[in-house]
mmCIF file of C-alpha atoms and ligand atoms in Angstrom:
data_model
loop_
_atom_site.group_PDB
_atom_site.id
_atom_site.type_symbol
_atom_site.label_atom_id
_atom_site.label_comp_id
_atom_site.label_asym_id
_atom_site.label_seq_id
_atom_site.Cartn_x
_atom_site.Cartn_y
_atom_site.Cartn_z
ATOM 1 C CA UNK A 194 -22.580 -6.781 24.242
ATOM 2 C CA UNK A 195 -18.876 -6.023 24.369
ATOM 3 C CA UNK A 196 -17.345 -2.967 22.701
ATOM 4 C CA UNK A 197 -16.054 -4.878 19.721
ATOM 5 C CA UNK A 198 -19.387 -6.459 18.748
ATOM 6 C CA UNK A 199 -21.103 -3.168 19.394
ATOM 7 C CA UNK A 200 -18.714 -1.264 17.131
ATOM 8 C CA UNK A 201 -18.870 -3.880 14.371
ATOM 9 C CA UNK A 202 -22.640 -3.977 14.361
ATOM 10 C CA UNK A 203 -23.573 -3.859 10.706
ATOM 11 C CA UNK A 204 -26.523 -1.685 9.794
ATOM 12 C CA UNK A 205 -28.572 -1.388 6.610
ATOM 13 C CA UNK A 206 -26.077 1.128 5.209
ATOM 14 C CA UNK A 207 -23.125 -1.216 5.556
ATOM 15 C CA UNK A 208 -22.836 -1.921 1.827
ATOM 16 C CA UNK A 209 -22.830 1.797 0.931
ATOM 17 C CA UNK A 210 -19.366 3.304 0.654
ATOM 18 C CA UNK A 211 -20.633 6.847 1.200
ATOM 19 C CA UNK A 212 -21.986 5.873 4.587
ATOM 20 C CA UNK A 213 -18.544 4.614 5.600
ATOM 21 C CA UNK A 214 -16.905 7.853 4.499
ATOM 22 C CA UNK A 215 -19.484 9.948 6.308
ATOM 23 C CA UNK A 216 -19.128 7.869 9.445
ATOM 24 C CA UNK A 217 -15.367 7.568 9.530
ATOM 25 C CA UNK A 218 -13.959 6.952 12.993
ATOM 26 C CA UNK A 219 -11.595 9.822 13.666
ATOM 27 C CA UNK A 220 -12.104 11.429 17.038
ATOM 28 C CA UNK A 221 -10.024 11.375 20.193
ATOM 29 C CA UNK A 222 -13.248 10.441 22.013
ATOM 30 C CA UNK A 223 -13.396 7.258 19.968
ATOM 31 C CA UNK A 224 -9.840 6.399 20.966
ATOM 32 C CA UNK A 225 -10.768 7.048 24.589
ATOM 33 C CA UNK A 226 -13.808 4.859 24.206
ATOM 34 C CA UNK A 227 -11.816 1.874 22.995
ATOM 35 C CA UNK A 228 -9.599 2.312 26.017
ATOM 36 C CA UNK A 229 -6.150 3.164 24.699
ATOM 37 C CA UNK A 230 -5.859 6.657 26.226
ATOM 38 C CA UNK A 231 -5.375 6.770 29.955
ATOM 39 C CA UNK A 232 -5.678 10.148 31.699
ATOM 40 C CA UNK A 233 -1.892 10.440 31.935
ATOM 41 C CA UNK A 234 -1.472 9.893 28.199
ATOM 42 C CA UNK A 235 -4.142 12.310 27.053
ATOM 43 C CA UNK A 236 -1.853 15.298 26.451
ATOM 44 C CA UNK A 237 0.630 13.154 24.552
ATOM 45 C CA UNK A 238 -2.143 11.737 22.382
ATOM 46 C CA UNK A 239 -3.298 15.244 21.522
ATOM 47 C CA UNK A 240 0.230 16.045 20.367
ATOM 48 C CA UNK A 241 0.414 12.811 18.421
ATOM 49 C CA UNK A 242 -2.892 13.428 16.645
ATOM 50 C CA UNK A 243 -1.855 16.947 15.773
ATOM 51 C CA UNK A 244 1.168 15.594 13.940
ATOM 52 C CA UNK A 245 -0.354 12.373 12.563
ATOM 53 C CA UNK A 246 -4.136 12.391 12.397
ATOM 54 C CA UNK A 247 -6.373 9.375 12.781
ATOM 55 C CA UNK A 248 -9.220 8.177 10.576
ATOM 56 C CA UNK A 249 -10.573 4.847 9.455
ATOM 57 C CA UNK A 250 -13.754 3.373 8.011
ATOM 58 C CA UNK A 251 -16.264 1.451 10.143
ATOM 59 C CA UNK A 252 -15.802 -1.414 7.643
ATOM 60 C CA UNK A 253 -12.035 -1.672 8.123
ATOM 61 C CA UNK A 254 -12.265 -1.254 11.881
ATOM 62 C CA UNK A 255 -14.840 -4.074 12.012
ATOM 63 C CA UNK A 256 -12.121 -6.468 10.838
ATOM 64 C CA UNK A 257 -10.380 -6.160 14.246
ATOM 65 C CA UNK A 258 -10.706 -9.299 16.336
ATOM 66 C CA UNK A 259 -9.184 -7.785 19.464
ATOM 67 C CA UNK A 260 -9.138 -4.201 20.686
ATOM 68 C CA UNK A 261 -5.407 -3.979 21.308
ATOM 69 C CA UNK A 262 -2.136 -3.556 19.390
ATOM 70 C CA UNK A 263 -1.646 -7.321 19.036
ATOM 71 C CA UNK A 264 -4.454 -7.321 16.493
ATOM 72 C CA UNK A 265 -3.039 -6.832 12.971
ATOM 73 C CA UNK A 266 -5.837 -4.486 11.836
ATOM 74 C CA UNK A 267 -5.893 -2.479 15.060
ATOM 75 C CA UNK A 268 -2.114 -2.073 14.905
ATOM 76 C CA UNK A 269 -2.275 -0.688 11.345
ATOM 77 C CA UNK A 270 -4.867 2.012 12.080
ATOM 78 C CA UNK A 271 -4.903 2.962 15.753
ATOM 79 C CA UNK A 272 -2.350 5.650 16.657
ATOM 80 C CA UNK A 273 0.352 4.655 19.100
ATOM 81 C CA UNK A 274 2.535 6.856 21.300
ATOM 82 C CA UNK A 275 5.526 5.087 19.748
ATOM 83 C CA UNK A 276 4.970 7.202 16.623
ATOM 84 C CA UNK A 277 6.323 10.221 18.479
ATOM 85 C CA UNK A 278 8.444 8.533 21.117
ATOM 86 C CA UNK A 279 10.284 5.755 19.322
ATOM 87 C CA UNK A 280 12.930 6.805 16.817
ATOM 88 C CA UNK A 281 15.602 4.800 15.074
ATOM 89 C CA UNK A 282 18.660 6.602 13.701
ATOM 90 C CA UNK A 283 18.383 7.655 10.076
ATOM 91 C CA UNK A 284 14.655 8.037 9.818
ATOM 92 C CA UNK A 285 13.212 11.244 8.383
ATOM 93 C CA UNK A 286 9.932 12.494 6.883
ATOM 94 C CA UNK A 287 11.016 11.834 3.264
ATOM 95 C CA UNK A 288 13.712 9.132 3.173
ATOM 96 C CA UNK A 289 13.049 8.320 -0.489
ATOM 97 C CA UNK A 290 13.821 11.947 -1.396
ATOM 98 C CA UNK A 291 10.566 12.216 -3.315
ATOM 99 C CA UNK A 292 10.656 15.992 -3.045
ATOM 100 C CA UNK A 293 14.108 16.050 -4.666
ATOM 101 C CA UNK A 294 12.917 13.841 -7.521
ATOM 102 C CA UNK A 295 9.778 15.909 -8.141
ATOM 103 C CA UNK A 296 10.172 17.385 -11.600
ATOM 104 C CA UNK A 297 6.982 19.445 -11.511
ATOM 105 C CA UNK A 298 4.528 19.676 -8.558
ATOM 106 C CA UNK A 299 3.297 16.178 -7.565
ATOM 107 C CA UNK A 300 5.228 14.348 -10.302
ATOM 108 C CA UNK A 301 8.101 12.095 -9.218
ATOM 109 C CA UNK A 302 10.502 10.907 -11.919
ATOM 110 C CA UNK A 303 13.027 8.440 -10.536
ATOM 111 C CA UNK A 304 13.322 5.730 -13.191
ATOM 112 C CA UNK A 305 13.814 6.405 -16.917
ATOM 113 C CA UNK A 306 10.644 4.778 -18.252
ATOM 114 C CA UNK A 307 8.039 5.442 -15.571
ATOM 115 C CA UNK A 308 6.739 8.334 -13.494
ATOM 116 C CA UNK A 309 4.594 8.579 -10.391
ATOM 117 C CA UNK A 310 1.873 11.188 -9.829
ATOM 118 C CA UNK A 311 0.851 11.995 -6.265
ATOM 119 C CA UNK A 312 -2.789 12.715 -7.100
ATOM 120 C CA UNK A 313 -4.135 13.590 -3.630
ATOM 121 C CA UNK A 314 -3.195 13.389 0.048
ATOM 122 C CA UNK A 315 -6.602 12.025 1.079
ATOM 123 C CA UNK A 316 -7.185 8.454 2.272
ATOM 124 C CA UNK A 317 -10.303 6.993 3.870
ATOM 125 C CA UNK A 318 -8.212 5.154 6.408
ATOM 126 C CA UNK A 319 -4.738 6.288 7.414
ATOM 127 C CA UNK A 320 -2.150 3.534 7.810
ATOM 128 C CA UNK A 321 0.146 4.195 10.734
ATOM 129 C CA UNK A 322 3.058 2.846 8.672
ATOM 130 C CA UNK A 323 2.398 5.146 5.685
ATOM 131 C CA UNK A 324 5.558 6.326 3.938
ATOM 132 C CA UNK A 325 3.953 9.616 2.899
ATOM 133 C CA UNK A 326 3.043 10.684 6.422
ATOM 134 C CA UNK A 327 4.652 14.011 5.608
ATOM 135 C CA UNK A 328 1.489 14.995 3.694
ATOM 136 C CA UNK A 329 -0.895 14.223 6.511
ATOM 137 C CA UNK A 330 -0.675 17.601 8.191
ATOM 138 C CA UNK A 331 -1.695 19.395 4.984
ATOM 139 C CA UNK A 332 -5.361 20.153 4.328
ATOM 140 C CA UNK A 333 -6.941 17.596 1.948
ATOM 141 C CA UNK A 334 -5.944 18.432 -1.601
ATOM 142 C CA UNK A 335 -6.363 16.964 -5.063
ATOM 143 C CA UNK A 336 -4.133 17.657 -8.029
ATOM 144 C CA UNK A 337 -5.470 20.744 -9.813
ATOM 145 C CA UNK A 338 -6.208 20.877 -13.538
ATOM 146 C CA UNK A 339 -3.324 23.278 -13.985
ATOM 147 C CA UNK A 340 -0.901 20.949 -12.226
ATOM 148 C CA UNK A 341 -2.238 18.087 -14.315
ATOM 149 C CA UNK A 342 -1.561 20.041 -17.518
ATOM 150 C CA UNK A 343 2.036 20.661 -16.430
ATOM 151 C CA UNK A 344 2.402 16.937 -15.736
ATOM 152 C CA UNK A 345 0.902 15.989 -19.110
ATOM 153 C CA UNK A 346 3.282 18.382 -20.818
ATOM 154 C CA UNK A 347 6.272 16.853 -19.013
ATOM 155 C CA UNK A 348 5.246 13.295 -19.946
ATOM 156 C CA UNK A 349 4.602 14.262 -23.568
ATOM 157 C CA UNK A 350 8.035 15.788 -23.926
ATOM 158 C CA UNK A 351 9.777 12.747 -22.369
ATOM 159 C CA UNK A 352 9.301 10.011 -24.948
ATOM 160 C CA UNK A 353 10.953 7.374 -22.740
ATOM 161 C CA UNK A 354 8.049 7.370 -20.308
ATOM 162 C CA UNK A 355 5.917 4.297 -21.058
ATOM 163 C CA UNK A 356 4.190 3.864 -17.706
ATOM 164 C CA UNK A 357 2.342 6.374 -15.523
ATOM 165 C CA UNK A 358 1.563 5.506 -11.914
ATOM 166 C CA UNK A 359 -1.273 7.259 -10.085
ATOM 167 C CA UNK A 360 -0.524 7.232 -6.392
ATOM 168 C CA UNK A 361 -1.368 9.315 -3.340
ATOM 169 C CA UNK A 362 -3.070 9.361 -0.930
ATOM 170 C CA UNK A 363 -5.653 7.267 -2.621
ATOM 171 C CA UNK A 364 -6.574 8.021 -6.260
ATOM 172 C CA UNK A 365 -9.884 6.173 -5.820
ATOM 173 C CA UNK A 366 -11.127 8.937 -3.542
ATOM 174 C CA UNK A 367 -10.883 11.476 -6.291
ATOM 175 C CA UNK A 368 -14.322 12.256 -7.596
ATOM 176 C CA UNK A 369 -14.977 9.639 -10.293
ATOM 177 C CA UNK A 370 -15.548 12.050 -13.167
ATOM 178 C CA UNK A 371 -12.316 13.924 -12.369
ATOM 179 C CA UNK A 372 -10.429 10.622 -12.075
ATOM 180 C CA UNK A 373 -11.813 9.712 -15.486
ATOM 181 C CA UNK A 374 -10.662 13.064 -16.817
ATOM 182 C CA UNK A 375 -7.124 12.396 -15.502
ATOM 183 C CA UNK A 376 -7.115 8.906 -17.029
ATOM 184 C CA UNK A 377 -8.367 10.193 -20.368
ATOM 185 C CA UNK A 378 -5.691 12.928 -20.498
ATOM 186 C CA UNK A 379 -2.954 10.377 -19.815
ATOM 187 C CA UNK A 380 -4.398 7.815 -22.218
ATOM 188 C CA UNK A 381 -4.217 10.316 -25.063
ATOM 189 C CA UNK A 382 -0.418 10.492 -24.805
ATOM 190 C CA UNK A 383 0.802 8.162 -27.571
ATOM 191 C CA UNK A 384 4.026 7.121 -25.817
ATOM 192 C CA UNK A 385 2.289 5.994 -22.611
ATOM 193 C CA UNK A 386 1.564 2.266 -22.775
ATOM 194 C CA UNK A 387 0.430 1.395 -19.270
ATOM 195 C CA UNK A 388 -1.429 3.199 -16.485
ATOM 196 C CA UNK A 389 -0.972 1.898 -12.959
ATOM 197 C CA UNK A 390 -3.124 2.920 -9.986
ATOM 198 C CA UNK A 391 -1.916 2.396 -6.424
ATOM 199 C CA UNK A 392 -4.880 2.171 -4.049
ATOM 200 C CA UNK A 393 -5.908 0.779 -0.686
ATOM 201 C CA UNK A 394 -9.644 1.064 -1.424
ATOM 202 C CA UNK A 395 -10.039 -2.682 -2.135
ATOM 203 C CA UNK A 396 -8.747 -3.257 1.426
ATOM 204 C CA UNK A 397 -10.275 -0.476 3.508
ATOM 205 C CA UNK A 398 -13.484 0.219 1.568
ATOM 206 C CA UNK A 399 -14.060 -2.578 -0.980
ATOM 207 C CA UNK A 400 -17.692 -1.539 -1.540
ATOM 208 C CA UNK A 401 -16.376 1.484 -3.417
ATOM 209 C CA UNK A 402 -15.246 -0.868 -6.202
ATOM 210 C CA UNK A 403 -18.508 -0.971 -8.116
ATOM 211 C CA UNK A 404 -19.305 -2.256 -11.615
ATOM 212 C CA UNK A 405 -19.693 1.427 -12.612
ATOM 213 C CA UNK A 406 -16.102 2.106 -11.573
ATOM 214 C CA UNK A 407 -14.982 -1.104 -13.310
ATOM 215 C CA UNK A 408 -16.698 -0.043 -16.530
ATOM 216 C CA UNK A 409 -15.106 3.383 -16.406
ATOM 217 C CA UNK A 410 -11.607 1.923 -15.842
ATOM 218 C CA UNK A 411 -12.125 -0.558 -18.657
ATOM 219 C CA UNK A 412 -12.246 2.311 -21.147
ATOM 220 C CA UNK A 413 -8.643 3.257 -20.357
ATOM 221 C CA UNK A 414 -6.991 -0.162 -20.422
ATOM 222 C CA UNK A 415 -4.342 -1.476 -20.097
ATOM 223 C CA UNK A 416 -4.597 -0.617 -16.422
ATOM 224 C CA UNK A 417 -2.837 -2.329 -13.542
ATOM 225 C CA UNK A 418 -4.124 -1.829 -10.037
ATOM 226 C CA UNK A 419 -1.657 -2.148 -7.215
ATOM 227 C CA UNK A 420 -3.445 -3.026 -3.996
ATOM 228 C CA UNK A 421 -1.993 -2.936 -0.486
ATOM 229 C CA UNK A 422 -3.064 -6.015 1.485
ATOM 230 C CA UNK A 423 -0.931 -6.725 4.536
ATOM 231 C CA UNK A 424 -2.738 -9.479 6.407
ATOM 232 C CA UNK A 425 -5.133 -12.388 5.672
ATOM 233 C CA UNK A 426 -7.616 -10.856 8.143
ATOM 234 C CA UNK A 427 -8.174 -8.190 5.463
ATOM 235 C CA UNK A 428 -9.567 -10.733 3.025
ATOM 236 C CA UNK A 429 -13.359 -10.828 3.225
ATOM 237 C CA UNK A 430 -16.405 -11.502 1.077
ATOM 238 C CA UNK A 431 -16.353 -7.796 0.206
ATOM 239 C CA UNK A 432 -12.705 -7.751 -0.923
ATOM 240 C CA UNK A 433 -13.226 -10.914 -2.976
ATOM 241 C CA UNK A 434 -16.136 -9.233 -4.708
ATOM 242 C CA UNK A 435 -14.111 -6.076 -5.399
ATOM 243 C CA UNK A 436 -11.278 -8.125 -6.926
ATOM 244 C CA UNK A 437 -13.804 -10.021 -9.016
ATOM 245 C CA UNK A 438 -15.318 -6.820 -10.403
ATOM 246 C CA UNK A 439 -11.893 -5.525 -11.375
ATOM 247 C CA UNK A 440 -10.723 -8.720 -13.040
ATOM 248 C CA UNK A 441 -14.016 -9.116 -14.894
ATOM 249 C CA UNK A 442 -13.458 -5.649 -16.341
ATOM 250 C CA UNK A 443 -10.053 -6.629 -17.650
ATOM 251 C CA UNK A 444 -7.992 -4.884 -14.985
ATOM 252 C CA UNK A 445 -4.757 -6.630 -13.991
ATOM 253 C CA UNK A 446 -3.888 -6.584 -10.304
ATOM 254 C CA UNK A 447 -0.728 -6.819 -8.223
ATOM 255 C CA UNK A 448 -0.186 -6.306 -4.516
ATOM 256 C CA UNK A 449 2.390 -4.468 -2.445
ATOM 257 C CA UNK A 450 2.709 -5.663 1.133
ATOM 258 C CA UNK A 451 4.750 -3.808 3.722
ATOM 259 C CA UNK A 452 6.568 -6.083 6.160
ATOM 260 C CA UNK A 453 5.404 -4.833 9.568
ATOM 261 C CA UNK A 454 6.601 -5.915 12.979
ATOM 262 C CA UNK A 455 3.727 -7.328 15.005
ATOM 263 C CA UNK A 456 1.413 -7.382 11.979
ATOM 264 C CA UNK A 457 2.719 -9.807 9.378
ATOM 265 C CA UNK A 458 6.345 -10.696 10.202
ATOM 266 C CA UNK A 459 5.465 -14.341 10.396
ATOM 267 C CA UNK A 460 5.732 -17.169 7.860
ATOM 268 C CA UNK A 461 2.219 -18.614 8.111
ATOM 269 C CA UNK A 462 0.625 -15.181 7.970
ATOM 270 C CA UNK A 463 2.480 -14.289 4.784
ATOM 271 C CA UNK A 464 1.858 -17.706 3.195
ATOM 272 C CA UNK A 465 -1.846 -17.405 3.872
ATOM 273 C CA UNK A 466 -1.966 -13.820 2.616
ATOM 274 C CA UNK A 467 -0.088 -14.494 -0.617
ATOM 275 C CA UNK A 468 -1.994 -17.670 -1.516
ATOM 276 C CA UNK A 469 -5.311 -15.879 -0.909
ATOM 277 C CA UNK A 470 -4.210 -13.047 -3.178
ATOM 278 C CA UNK A 471 -3.265 -15.486 -5.929
ATOM 279 C CA UNK A 472 -6.737 -17.006 -5.681
ATOM 280 C CA UNK A 473 -8.226 -13.508 -6.068
ATOM 281 C CA UNK A 474 -6.127 -13.030 -9.242
ATOM 282 C CA UNK A 475 -3.937 -10.460 -7.493
ATOM 283 C CA UNK A 476 -0.258 -11.173 -8.080
ATOM 284 C CA UNK A 477 1.851 -10.628 -4.937
ATOM 285 C CA UNK A 478 4.339 -8.159 -6.421
ATOM 286 C CA UNK A 479 6.469 -6.605 -3.684
ATOM 287 C CA UNK A 480 7.090 -7.287 -0.031
ATOM 288 C CA UNK A 481 8.600 -4.001 1.138
ATOM 289 C CA UNK A 482 11.018 -3.589 3.973
ATOM 290 C CA UNK A 483 9.378 -0.818 6.020
ATOM 291 C CA UNK A 484 10.921 2.521 4.940
ATOM 292 C CA UNK A 485 12.822 4.730 7.406
ATOM 293 C CA UNK A 486 9.952 7.208 7.687
ATOM 294 C CA UNK A 487 9.654 9.270 10.870
ATOM 295 C CA UNK A 488 6.721 8.077 12.932
ATOM 296 C CA UNK A 489 6.857 4.463 11.688
ATOM 297 C CA UNK A 490 10.082 3.152 13.261
ATOM 298 C CA UNK A 491 8.338 0.762 15.654
ATOM 299 C CA UNK A 492 7.070 -1.198 12.636
ATOM 300 C CA UNK A 493 10.501 -1.902 11.143
ATOM 301 C CA UNK A 494 11.897 -5.443 11.296
ATOM 302 C CA UNK A 495 15.495 -6.261 10.434
ATOM 303 C CA UNK A 496 16.359 -6.739 6.768
ATOM 304 C CA UNK A 497 17.516 -10.276 7.653
ATOM 305 C CA UNK A 498 14.023 -11.067 8.928
ATOM 306 C CA UNK A 499 12.563 -10.169 5.527
ATOM 307 C CA UNK A 500 15.118 -12.302 3.691
ATOM 308 C CA UNK A 501 14.520 -15.207 6.060
ATOM 309 C CA UNK A 502 10.755 -15.033 5.494
ATOM 310 C CA UNK A 503 10.870 -14.664 1.729
ATOM 311 C CA UNK A 504 13.411 -17.504 1.433
ATOM 312 C CA UNK A 505 11.304 -19.804 3.595
ATOM 313 C CA UNK A 506 8.311 -19.314 1.273
ATOM 314 C CA UNK A 507 10.222 -20.553 -1.760
ATOM 315 C CA UNK A 508 8.982 -23.999 -2.807
ATOM 316 C CA UNK A 509 6.389 -24.140 -0.023
ATOM 317 C CA UNK A 510 3.880 -22.073 -1.961
ATOM 318 C CA UNK A 511 3.646 -21.567 -5.713
ATOM 319 C CA UNK A 512 5.927 -19.157 -7.501
ATOM 320 C CA UNK A 513 2.939 -17.026 -8.526
ATOM 321 C CA UNK A 514 2.252 -16.391 -4.839
ATOM 322 C CA UNK A 515 5.726 -15.109 -3.980
ATOM 323 C CA UNK A 516 6.538 -11.401 -4.221
ATOM 324 C CA UNK A 517 9.982 -9.849 -4.489
ATOM 325 C CA UNK A 518 11.393 -8.662 -1.182
ATOM 326 C CA UNK A 519 12.781 -5.165 -1.699
ATOM 327 C CA UNK A 520 14.334 -2.360 0.252
ATOM 328 C CA UNK A 521 13.503 1.052 -1.190
ATOM 329 C CA UNK A 522 16.881 2.677 -0.661
ATOM 330 C CA UNK A 523 17.125 6.073 1.025
ATOM 331 C CA UNK A 524 17.855 9.242 -0.956
ATOM 332 C CA UNK A 525 15.946 7.977 -3.953
ATOM 333 C CA UNK A 526 18.533 5.368 -4.931
ATOM 334 C CA UNK A 527 15.642 3.096 -5.946
ATOM 335 C CA UNK A 528 14.331 -0.303 -5.002
ATOM 336 C CA UNK A 529 16.862 -3.039 -4.286
ATOM 337 C CA UNK A 530 15.634 -6.645 -4.426
ATOM 338 C CA UNK A 531 17.224 -8.807 -1.731
ATOM 339 C CA UNK A 532 16.985 -12.512 -2.005
ATOM 340 C CA UNK A 533 16.171 -15.235 -1.773
ATOM 341 C CA UNK A 534 19.476 -16.511 -3.039
ATOM 342 C CA UNK A 535 19.640 -20.240 -3.720
ATOM 343 C CA UNK A 536 22.884 -20.118 -5.657
ATOM 344 C CA UNK A 537 25.842 -20.286 -3.278
ATOM 345 C CA UNK A 538 28.734 -20.105 -5.729
ATOM 346 C CA UNK A 539 29.927 -20.853 -9.230
ATOM 347 C CA UNK A 540 33.343 -22.419 -9.623
ATOM 348 C CA UNK A 541 34.148 -23.033 -13.281
ATOM 349 C CA UNK A 542 31.656 -25.553 -14.561
ATOM 350 C CA UNK A 543 30.293 -26.362 -11.094
ATOM 351 C CA UNK A 544 27.525 -24.364 -9.445
ATOM 352 C CA UNK A 545 26.587 -24.993 -5.833
ATOM 353 C CA UNK A 546 22.919 -24.528 -5.026
ATOM 354 C CA UNK A 547 20.828 -24.853 -1.909
ATOM 355 C CA UNK A 548 17.479 -26.549 -2.654
ATOM 356 C CA UNK A 549 14.194 -25.223 -1.283
ATOM 357 C CA UNK A 550 14.394 -28.005 1.318
ATOM 358 C CA UNK A 551 17.766 -26.694 2.448
ATOM 359 C CA UNK A 552 19.924 -29.437 0.902
ATOM 360 C CA UNK A 553 23.177 -28.795 -0.935
ATOM 361 C CA UNK A 554 23.012 -29.449 -4.672
ATOM 362 C CA UNK A 555 25.977 -29.719 -7.033
ATOM 363 C CA UNK A 556 25.073 -28.636 -10.560
ATOM 364 C CA UNK A 557 27.462 -29.593 -13.349
ATOM 365 C CA UNK A 558 27.663 -27.699 -16.602
ATOM 366 C CA UNK A 559 27.316 -24.208 -15.194
ATOM 367 C CA UNK A 560 29.220 -22.646 -18.134
ATOM 368 C CA UNK A 561 26.666 -23.819 -20.675
ATOM 369 C CA UNK A 562 27.732 -24.053 -24.319
ATOM 370 C CA UNK A 563 31.328 -22.924 -24.601
HETATM 371 C C1 PLP B 80 8.379 2.456 -6.730
HETATM 372 C C2 PLP B 80 8.360 3.533 -7.647
HETATM 373 C C3 PLP B 80 8.081 3.349 -9.002
HETATM 374 C C4 PLP B 80 7.693 1.990 -9.566
HETATM 375 O O1 PLP B 80 8.691 1.045 -9.506
HETATM 376 P P1 PLP B 80 8.376 -0.433 -9.951
HETATM 377 O O2 PLP B 80 9.602 -1.198 -9.591
HETATM 378 O O3 PLP B 80 8.098 -0.401 -11.407
HETATM 379 O O4 PLP B 80 7.173 -0.889 -9.194
HETATM 380 C C5 PLP B 80 8.134 4.417 -9.841
HETATM 381 N N1 PLP B 80 8.460 5.649 -9.395
HETATM 382 C C6 PLP B 80 8.740 5.871 -8.106
HETATM 383 C C7 PLP B 80 9.083 7.236 -7.683
HETATM 384 C C8 PLP B 80 8.691 4.823 -7.183
HETATM 385 O O5 PLP B 80 8.946 5.068 -5.895
HETATM 386 S S1 SF4 B 81 -3.446 4.052 1.906
HETATM 387 FE FE1 SF4 B 81 -1.321 4.412 1.228
HETATM 388 S S2 SF4 B 81 -1.107 6.651 1.142
HETATM 389 FE FE2 SF4 B 81 -2.973 6.183 2.359
HETATM 390 S S3 SF4 B 81 -2.272 6.152 4.482
HETATM 391 FE FE3 SF4 B 81 -2.176 4.040 3.725
HETATM 392 S S4 SF4 B 81 -0.062 3.805 2.983
HETATM 393 FE FE4 SF4 B 81 -0.468 6.017 3.177
#
């Protein structure tokens, strides 16, 4: 039996999420076992793990098809020396200036009508491209009741806030009764219309999405869940079931993909991912240019690459399958959508378009009713 089949050997506990949490893969010995740490690299790896720890679930690891960095799952979870040795100019631990925009501890208020709560720094599986890597070195924490009260007070006194986003870390690893308490406190604020939860649980531990969780969430609708699928290899029987449970409980779903070099910077991969998500009733929402976060630079493609990919999808797959390609601008300037642009110019009553097949199209009557 080779290492991969051995490690992916499913036991009778496979469908139990608690087993996966208890048996998370997180040791340096494991990394040695899978053969990525040579003797000469051992000291460097220790340094790397001290700065950016490693942990993943047996379930998510079992989705690897190869035990090297060319595998899209492996590349997202297995630490690489590049995280400490490869730096592009301009990257820093908090490029989106989330600390600057924090109005009370763990509450980020960047846009007028919506706020984001960083509910915890814990995740079952740590993505090497995470844009909140700055929290990883802190001990696991969850928003305290006192901090929550301060947040509730802030939201109540800002009547413009109509949407509250629970982010992290992963909010679905907060103890379910405390998560319900948080949801119920937010739901009681009259001015809040929508609650959004950003989570990677449907991807890295789909068995945690149970009908019990679905039923609990249903009580606090309207809820949108933002998932984080990056590659079609992440779509399994288990993830399909998780998506089904959520949609059957009236939860709307959207997905945020991060464009990652060597993982999904390829047209067929994205087309397959986005069409699968549509089938699972998860709307592909954003394709993010990888942020300039220290320790993730080796994942960043060019912005042109993102525009090229998103433009090439237009017309080939349905509009419901195509997300917006955005760059989250440094210093908290906000998200900037970039392309595709099929309108080349407008000259008086004539507009020049490019069709999805790349042909020039002359449109007359661009000024409309005058
Ligand atoms: C991305 C983000 C949001 C949500 O923006 P949408 O465009 O509505 O998805 C809200 N607050 C902060 C701080 C964000 O980074
Ligand atoms: S699930 Fe989200 S917060 Fe957690 S490590 Fe991945 S990107 Fe970061």
